[in-house]
Amino acid sequence: PRSVMYFFFLMIRRPPRSTQSRSSAASDVYKRQLQYGLNHITSLIENKTAKLVVIAHDVDPIELILWLPSLCRKMDVPYCIIRGKARLGKLVNKKTATAVALTSVRKEDNPEFESLVKTFRSQFNDNKEALREWGGGILGIKSQHKRELFQKAIEAETLKKAGI
């Protein structure tokens, strides 16, 4: 929660006003790149140009973004899941946004950004509890009987080999 707050602080922060001429001020514009749109974000992740992917939790239907965390893990791109697609929409001047990708960061903000990436990696990318096993390991009665028969066959075979 606190790291999400720092993320929004980093994104909303405006560059300092420069007293230089307009032409040089235009070159000093904050080069933050927030990209949005699922197809565009997917291509950014596959090309490994996305430095951080932020996903909203309240997307409907959920199938739109269900595969995005596994793609980020596969391509080793840090990601996080935050509350509210409207909050993401405010960052890109839209009503809502299902996901945004950050492609570049200002040099002054790089230390803060690296600490955010480290936090998000530990909470989401490297979190083994988030990778659940399907089914919970509970077998039906038929599967239990088949497994018992299989185990008995293996034990009988090992006894037979030990007897020879």
PDB file of N, CA and C in Angstrom, residues 8 11-12 14 32 34-36 85-97 99-100:
ATOM      1  N   PHE A   8       2.276   6.558  -7.208  1.00  0.00           N
ATOM      2  CA  PHE A   8       1.437   7.642  -7.681  1.00  0.00           C
ATOM      3  C   PHE A   8       2.103   8.997  -7.444  1.00  0.00           C
ATOM      4  N   MET A  11       4.497   9.440 -10.259  1.00  0.00           N
ATOM      5  CA  MET A  11       3.862   9.689 -11.546  1.00  0.00           C
ATOM      6  C   MET A  11       3.231  11.071 -11.629  1.00  0.00           C
ATOM      7  N   ILE A  12       2.713  11.561 -10.516  1.00  0.00           N
ATOM      8  CA  ILE A  12       2.011  12.839 -10.535  1.00  0.00           C
ATOM      9  C   ILE A  12       2.976  14.015 -10.430  1.00  0.00           C
ATOM     10  N   ARG A  14       5.436  16.794 -11.016  1.00  0.00           N
ATOM     11  CA  ARG A  14       5.726  17.565 -12.232  1.00  0.00           C
ATOM     12  C   ARG A  14       7.200  17.978 -12.242  1.00  0.00           C
ATOM     13  N   ARG A  32       8.981  11.041 -18.924  1.00  0.00           N
ATOM     14  CA  ARG A  32       8.211   9.901 -18.430  1.00  0.00           C
ATOM     15  C   ARG A  32       7.293   9.407 -19.541  1.00  0.00           C
ATOM     16  N   LEU A  34       4.213   6.926 -20.000  1.00  0.00           N
ATOM     17  CA  LEU A  34       3.175   6.019 -19.527  1.00  0.00           C
ATOM     18  C   LEU A  34       2.378   5.575 -20.737  1.00  0.00           C
ATOM     19  N   GLN A  35       2.401   4.298 -21.008  1.00  0.00           N
ATOM     20  CA  GLN A  35       1.672   3.744 -22.139  1.00  0.00           C
ATOM     21  C   GLN A  35       0.472   2.977 -21.609  1.00  0.00           C
ATOM     22  N   TYR A  36      -0.619   2.983 -22.358  1.00  0.00           N
ATOM     23  CA  TYR A  36      -1.804   2.258 -21.946  1.00  0.00           C
ATOM     24  C   TYR A  36      -2.406   1.538 -23.143  1.00  0.00           C
ATOM     25  N   LYS A  85      -9.296   0.967 -11.347  1.00  0.00           N
ATOM     26  CA  LYS A  85      -8.895   1.324 -12.704  1.00  0.00           C
ATOM     27  C   LYS A  85      -9.099   2.806 -12.973  1.00  0.00           C
ATOM     28  N   ALA A  86      -9.922   3.467 -12.169  1.00  0.00           N
ATOM     29  CA  ALA A  86     -10.105   4.909 -12.324  1.00  0.00           C
ATOM     30  C   ALA A  86      -8.839   5.671 -11.919  1.00  0.00           C
ATOM     31  N   ARG A  87      -8.129   5.155 -10.924  1.00  0.00           N
ATOM     32  CA  ARG A  87      -6.867   5.790 -10.507  1.00  0.00           C
ATOM     33  C   ARG A  87      -5.837   5.726 -11.632  1.00  0.00           C
ATOM     34  N   LEU A  88      -5.799   4.593 -12.332  1.00  0.00           N
ATOM     35  CA  LEU A  88      -4.876   4.480 -13.472  1.00  0.00           C
ATOM     36  C   LEU A  88      -5.319   5.383 -14.610  1.00  0.00           C
ATOM     37  N   GLY A  89      -6.629   5.507 -14.783  1.00  0.00           N
ATOM     38  CA  GLY A  89      -7.145   6.370 -15.842  1.00  0.00           C
ATOM     39  C   GLY A  89      -6.750   7.819 -15.648  1.00  0.00           C
ATOM     40  N   LYS A  90      -6.682   8.273 -14.405  1.00  0.00           N
ATOM     41  CA  LYS A  90      -6.288   9.658 -14.135  1.00  0.00           C
ATOM     42  C   LYS A  90      -4.853   9.917 -14.584  1.00  0.00           C
ATOM     43  N   LEU A  91      -4.009   8.902 -14.482  1.00  0.00           N
ATOM     44  CA  LEU A  91      -2.605   9.085 -14.886  1.00  0.00           C
ATOM     45  C   LEU A  91      -2.455   9.309 -16.390  1.00  0.00           C
ATOM     46  N   VAL A  92      -3.346   8.707 -17.181  1.00  0.00           N
ATOM     47  CA  VAL A  92      -3.237   8.815 -18.634  1.00  0.00           C
ATOM     48  C   VAL A  92      -4.337   9.683 -19.229  1.00  0.00           C
ATOM     49  N   ASN A  93      -5.004  10.469 -18.365  1.00  0.00           N
ATOM     50  CA  ASN A  93      -6.055  11.397 -18.778  1.00  0.00           C
ATOM     51  C   ASN A  93      -7.212  10.708 -19.495  1.00  0.00           C
ATOM     52  N   LYS A  94      -7.620   9.584 -18.971  1.00  0.00           N
ATOM     53  CA  LYS A  94      -8.788   8.850 -19.470  1.00  0.00           C
ATOM     54  C   LYS A  94      -9.707   8.588 -18.286  1.00  0.00           C
ATOM     55  N   LYS A  95     -10.902   8.070 -18.586  1.00  0.00           N
ATOM     56  CA  LYS A  95     -11.828   7.748 -17.510  1.00  0.00           C
ATOM     57  C   LYS A  95     -11.324   6.558 -16.714  1.00  0.00           C
ATOM     58  N   THR A  96     -10.957   5.483 -17.416  1.00  0.00           N
ATOM     59  CA  THR A  96     -10.401   4.293 -16.769  1.00  0.00           C
ATOM     60  C   THR A  96      -9.290   3.731 -17.631  1.00  0.00           C
ATOM     61  N   ALA A  97      -8.423   2.966 -17.004  1.00  0.00           N
ATOM     62  CA  ALA A  97      -7.372   2.249 -17.713  1.00  0.00           C
ATOM     63  C   ALA A  97      -7.160   0.918 -17.003  1.00  0.00           C
ATOM     64  N   ALA A  99      -4.628  -1.221 -17.471  1.00  0.00           N
ATOM     65  CA  ALA A  99      -3.208  -1.404 -17.153  1.00  0.00           C
ATOM     66  C   ALA A  99      -2.411  -0.292 -17.821  1.00  0.00           C
ATOM     67  N   VAL A 100      -1.302   0.071 -17.200  1.00  0.00           N
ATOM     68  CA  VAL A 100      -0.373   1.033 -17.793  1.00  0.00           C
ATOM     69  C   VAL A 100       1.037   0.472 -17.677  1.00  0.00           C
TER      70      VAL A 100
END
